[in-house]
Each structure stands twice: as structure tokens, then as C-alpha cells.
mmCIF file of C-alpha atoms in Angstrom:
data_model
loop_
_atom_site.group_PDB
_atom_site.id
_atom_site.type_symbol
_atom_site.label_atom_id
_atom_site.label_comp_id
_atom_site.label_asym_id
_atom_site.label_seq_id
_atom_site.Cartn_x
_atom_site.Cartn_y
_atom_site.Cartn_z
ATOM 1 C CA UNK W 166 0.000 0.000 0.000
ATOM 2 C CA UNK W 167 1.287 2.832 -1.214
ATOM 3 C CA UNK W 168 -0.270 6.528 1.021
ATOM 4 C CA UNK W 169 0.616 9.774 -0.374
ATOM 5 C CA UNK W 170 -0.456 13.184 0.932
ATOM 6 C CA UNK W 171 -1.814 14.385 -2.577
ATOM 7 C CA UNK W 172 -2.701 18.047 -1.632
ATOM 8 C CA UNK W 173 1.289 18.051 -0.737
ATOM 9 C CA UNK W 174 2.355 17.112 -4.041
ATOM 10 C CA UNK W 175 3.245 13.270 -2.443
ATOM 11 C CA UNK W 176 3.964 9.997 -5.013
ATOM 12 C CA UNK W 177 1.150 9.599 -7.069
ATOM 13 C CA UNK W 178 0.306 6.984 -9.547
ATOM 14 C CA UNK W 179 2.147 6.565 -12.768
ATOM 15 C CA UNK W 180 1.168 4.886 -15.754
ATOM 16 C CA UNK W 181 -2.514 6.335 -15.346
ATOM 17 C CA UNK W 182 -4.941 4.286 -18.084
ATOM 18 C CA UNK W 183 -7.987 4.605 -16.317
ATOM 19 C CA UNK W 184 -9.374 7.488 -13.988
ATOM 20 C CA UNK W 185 -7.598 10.667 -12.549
ATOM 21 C CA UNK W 186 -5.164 10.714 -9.518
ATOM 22 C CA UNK W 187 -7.325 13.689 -8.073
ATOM 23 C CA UNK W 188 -9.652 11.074 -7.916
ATOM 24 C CA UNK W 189 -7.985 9.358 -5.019
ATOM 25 C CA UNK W 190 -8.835 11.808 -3.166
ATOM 26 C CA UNK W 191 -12.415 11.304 -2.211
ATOM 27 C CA UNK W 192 -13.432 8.629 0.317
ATOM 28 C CA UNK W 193 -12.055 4.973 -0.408
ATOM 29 C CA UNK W 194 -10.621 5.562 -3.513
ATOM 30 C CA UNK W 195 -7.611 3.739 -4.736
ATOM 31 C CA UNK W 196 -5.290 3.028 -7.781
ATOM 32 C CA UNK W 197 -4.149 -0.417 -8.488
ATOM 33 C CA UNK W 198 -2.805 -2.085 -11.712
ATOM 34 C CA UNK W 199 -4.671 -3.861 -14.314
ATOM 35 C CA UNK W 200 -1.937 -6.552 -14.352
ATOM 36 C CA UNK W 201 -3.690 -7.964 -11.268
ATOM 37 C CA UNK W 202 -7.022 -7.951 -12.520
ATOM 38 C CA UNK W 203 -9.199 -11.233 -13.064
ATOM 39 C CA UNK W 204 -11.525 -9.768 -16.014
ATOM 40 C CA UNK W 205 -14.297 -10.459 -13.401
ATOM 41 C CA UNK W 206 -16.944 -7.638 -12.919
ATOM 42 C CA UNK W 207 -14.544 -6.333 -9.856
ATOM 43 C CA UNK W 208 -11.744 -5.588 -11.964
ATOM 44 C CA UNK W 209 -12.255 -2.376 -13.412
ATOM 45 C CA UNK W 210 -12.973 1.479 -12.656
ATOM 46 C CA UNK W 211 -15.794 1.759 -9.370
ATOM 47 C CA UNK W 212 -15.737 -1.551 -8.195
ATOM 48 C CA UNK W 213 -15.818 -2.719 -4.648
ATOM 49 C CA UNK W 214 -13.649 -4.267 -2.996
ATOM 50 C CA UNK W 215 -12.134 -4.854 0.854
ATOM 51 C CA UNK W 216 -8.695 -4.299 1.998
ATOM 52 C CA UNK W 217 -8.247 -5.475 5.833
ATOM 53 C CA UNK W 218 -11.914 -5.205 6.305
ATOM 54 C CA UNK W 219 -12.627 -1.973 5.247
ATOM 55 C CA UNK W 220 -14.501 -0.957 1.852
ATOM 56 C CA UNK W 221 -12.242 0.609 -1.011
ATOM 57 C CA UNK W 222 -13.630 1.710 -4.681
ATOM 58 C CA UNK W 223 -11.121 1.467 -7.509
ATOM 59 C CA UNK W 224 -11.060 5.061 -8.386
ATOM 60 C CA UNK W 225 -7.835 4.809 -11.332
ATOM 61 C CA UNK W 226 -5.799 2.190 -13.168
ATOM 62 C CA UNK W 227 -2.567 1.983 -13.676
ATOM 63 C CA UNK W 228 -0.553 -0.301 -16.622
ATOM 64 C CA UNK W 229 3.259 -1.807 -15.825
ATOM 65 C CA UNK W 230 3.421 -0.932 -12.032
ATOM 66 C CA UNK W 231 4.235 -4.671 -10.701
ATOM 67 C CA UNK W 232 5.365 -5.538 -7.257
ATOM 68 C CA UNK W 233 8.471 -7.830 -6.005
ATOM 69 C CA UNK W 234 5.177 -10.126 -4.400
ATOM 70 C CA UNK W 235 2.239 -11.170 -5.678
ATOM 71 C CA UNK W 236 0.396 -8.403 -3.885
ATOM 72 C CA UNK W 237 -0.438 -5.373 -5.840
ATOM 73 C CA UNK W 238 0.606 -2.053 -5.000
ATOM 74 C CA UNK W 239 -2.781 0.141 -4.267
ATOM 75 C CA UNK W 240 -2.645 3.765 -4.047
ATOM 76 C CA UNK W 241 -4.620 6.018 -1.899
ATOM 77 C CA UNK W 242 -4.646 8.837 0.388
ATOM 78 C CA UNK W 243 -1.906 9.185 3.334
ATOM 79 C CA UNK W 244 -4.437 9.367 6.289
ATOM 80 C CA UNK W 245 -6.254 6.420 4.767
ATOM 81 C CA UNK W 246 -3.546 3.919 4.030
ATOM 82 C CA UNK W 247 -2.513 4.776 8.104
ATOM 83 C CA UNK W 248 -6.292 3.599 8.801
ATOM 84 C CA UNK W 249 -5.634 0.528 6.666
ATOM 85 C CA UNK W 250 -2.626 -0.543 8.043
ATOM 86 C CA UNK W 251 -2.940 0.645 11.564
ATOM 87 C CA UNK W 252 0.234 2.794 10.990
ATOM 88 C CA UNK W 253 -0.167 5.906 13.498
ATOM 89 C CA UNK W 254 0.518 9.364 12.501
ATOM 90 C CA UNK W 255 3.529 9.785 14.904
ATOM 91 C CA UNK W 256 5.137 7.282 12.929
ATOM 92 C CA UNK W 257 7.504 8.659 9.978
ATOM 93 C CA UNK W 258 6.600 7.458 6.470
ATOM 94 C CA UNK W 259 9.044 6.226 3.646
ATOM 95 C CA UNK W 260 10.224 8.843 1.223
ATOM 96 C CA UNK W 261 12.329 7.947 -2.009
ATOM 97 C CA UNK W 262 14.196 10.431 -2.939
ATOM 98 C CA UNK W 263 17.278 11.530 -5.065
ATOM 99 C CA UNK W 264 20.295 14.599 -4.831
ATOM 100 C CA UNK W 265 21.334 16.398 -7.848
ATOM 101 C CA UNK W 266 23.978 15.453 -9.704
ATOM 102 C CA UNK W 267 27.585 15.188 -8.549
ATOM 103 C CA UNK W 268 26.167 15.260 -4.741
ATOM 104 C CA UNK W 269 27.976 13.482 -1.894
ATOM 105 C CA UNK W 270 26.046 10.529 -0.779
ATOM 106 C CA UNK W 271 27.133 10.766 2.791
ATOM 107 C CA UNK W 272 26.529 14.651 2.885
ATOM 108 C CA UNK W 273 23.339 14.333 1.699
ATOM 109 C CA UNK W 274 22.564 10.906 4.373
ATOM 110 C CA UNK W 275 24.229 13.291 7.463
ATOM 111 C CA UNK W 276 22.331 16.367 6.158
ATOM 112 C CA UNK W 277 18.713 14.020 6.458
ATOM 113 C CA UNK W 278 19.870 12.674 10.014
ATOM 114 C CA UNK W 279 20.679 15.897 11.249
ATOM 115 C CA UNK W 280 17.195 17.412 10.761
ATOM 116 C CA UNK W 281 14.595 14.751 11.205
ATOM 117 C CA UNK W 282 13.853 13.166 13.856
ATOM 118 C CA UNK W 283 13.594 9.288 14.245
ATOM 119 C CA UNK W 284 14.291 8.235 10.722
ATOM 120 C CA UNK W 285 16.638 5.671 8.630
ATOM 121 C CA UNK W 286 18.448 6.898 5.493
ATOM 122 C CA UNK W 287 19.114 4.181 2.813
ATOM 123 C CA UNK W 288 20.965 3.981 -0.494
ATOM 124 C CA UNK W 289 19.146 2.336 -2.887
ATOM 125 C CA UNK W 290 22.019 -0.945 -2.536
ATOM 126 C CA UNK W 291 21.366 -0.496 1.169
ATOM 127 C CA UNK W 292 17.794 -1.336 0.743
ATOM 128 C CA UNK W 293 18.739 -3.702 -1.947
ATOM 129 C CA UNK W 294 20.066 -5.571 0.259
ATOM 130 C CA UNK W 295 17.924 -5.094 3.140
ATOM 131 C CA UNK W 296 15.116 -6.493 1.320
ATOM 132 C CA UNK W 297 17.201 -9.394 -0.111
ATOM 133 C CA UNK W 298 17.971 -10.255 3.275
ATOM 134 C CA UNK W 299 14.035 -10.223 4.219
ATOM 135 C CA UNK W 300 13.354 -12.636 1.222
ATOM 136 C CA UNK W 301 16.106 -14.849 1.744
ATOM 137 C CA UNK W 302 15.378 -15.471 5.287
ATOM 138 C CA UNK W 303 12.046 -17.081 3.981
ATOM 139 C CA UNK W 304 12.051 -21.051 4.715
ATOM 140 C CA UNK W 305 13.263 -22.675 1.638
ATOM 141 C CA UNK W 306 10.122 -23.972 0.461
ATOM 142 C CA UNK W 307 8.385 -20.676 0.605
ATOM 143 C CA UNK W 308 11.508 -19.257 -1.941
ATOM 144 C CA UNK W 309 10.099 -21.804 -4.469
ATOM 145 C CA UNK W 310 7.148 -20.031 -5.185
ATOM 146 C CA UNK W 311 8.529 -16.550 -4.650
ATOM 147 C CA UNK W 312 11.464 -17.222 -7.238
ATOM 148 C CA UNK W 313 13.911 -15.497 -4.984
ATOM 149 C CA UNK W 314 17.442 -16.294 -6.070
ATOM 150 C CA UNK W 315 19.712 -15.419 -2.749
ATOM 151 C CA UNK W 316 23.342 -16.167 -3.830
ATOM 152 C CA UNK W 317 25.522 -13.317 -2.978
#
């Protein structure tokens, strides 16, 4: 789940074919991808569905955005994907992010540390890595079906 404070210019949905991202902001709306569609009547723009329990309409389509799992990424609004997830407000969200060219990596990493509060700073090979570590520590039989090659 992917929250995004819209009216602050957060990540929104690329790849739009379907619907508007303003769209996601009005109550329960959410992008997801047409690659994880069935064709059944639930799989297209307005239809209902449930995410932990709690209604969501799909309010835009998106084409190509694929996840490392066979869960989709969904799109919606910040304060609802806390709601969804049980995530509390005090809690920092994940930002991606990039310097300019020719910056200093470490520079840029102290610069982040030194004025927020509570946070973790990652390359993109540190995360990389972090989240080949996650995968790999699945039992082995689980990597079958998750096709997660962990050699070094």
C-alpha cells in the first residue's frame, strides 16, 4: 500500500490508463494495476472491494506498475492507508528520494539525520540488500514459489 499526501504534491500513480489521480482523493478511492485484474466484474474502474476489512472503490488504473510479491501495490490517500494498516501518525513514512547530480552521498545521508527526527536513510544498494535479506530469510520452500534467487 502505497499513502501519499496528494494536496502536498506526495507519489502519485504513474502509468494512469484509467481514472484521474485527483480522484484518489475522495473517500475509499484507490489506484491499483490492471496486471492484477481477473476480467471479473470487480476488476475495473468503481468496483468494490475490501482491503483489511474496510470498503475501497477502484477510483484509477494503472498499466506496468508490478510488485516484487504477488500483492499489488494500491494507491490512496496518506491518512487512509494509516487507517488501513494501523500505521499511526507519529510514525515517519518512507520517502524515495534523489540529490542532484555530482552530490555526496554521505553529505546528503548526514544532512537528512541531522534534521529529522527518528528516521533511517538508505541507499538504494542499502535497501537492496535489506530487502534481499528479508526474502532470503524465507524457509526454503516458501523461496520456491517466490522465485527469490539469494546467492551473494
Amino acid at each position: 500500500m502505497v499513502g501519499s499526501d496528494l494536496r502536498a504534491g506526495g507519489l502519485e500513480p504513474w502509468n494512469l490508463i484509467e481514472g484521474r489521480v485527483e480522484s484518489l482523493s475522495t473517500p475509499n478511492a484507490v489506484a491499483v494495476d490492471r496486471t492484477y485484474f481477473d476480467g471479473s466484474a470487480s476488476s475495473r474502474l468503481g468496483a468494490q472491494a475490501e482491503i483489511r476489512q474496510q470498503s475501497v472503490r477502484v477510483a484509477a488504473i494503472t498499466d506496468g506498475i508490478r510488485s516484487f510479491t504477488t500483492t499489488p501495490y494500491v494507491f490512496m490517500d496518506v491518512d487512509r492507508a494509516r487507517a488501513h494498516t494501523g500505521v499511526p501518525s507519529t510514525r515517519p513514512p518512507i520517502f524515495p528520494g534523489a540529490g542532484r547530480e555530482g552530490c555526496r552521498v554521505e553529505q546528503v545521508r548526514s544532512n537528512l539525520l541531522a534534521s529529522l527526527a527518528r528516521v533511517e536513510v538508505l541507499t538504494p544498494a542499502e535497501f537492496r540488500e535489506r530487502s534481499r535479506q528479508f526474502w532470503c530469510s524465507v524457509p526454503a520452500r516458501a523461496r520456491r514459489y517466490l522465485s527469490v534467487r539469494c546467492s551473494a
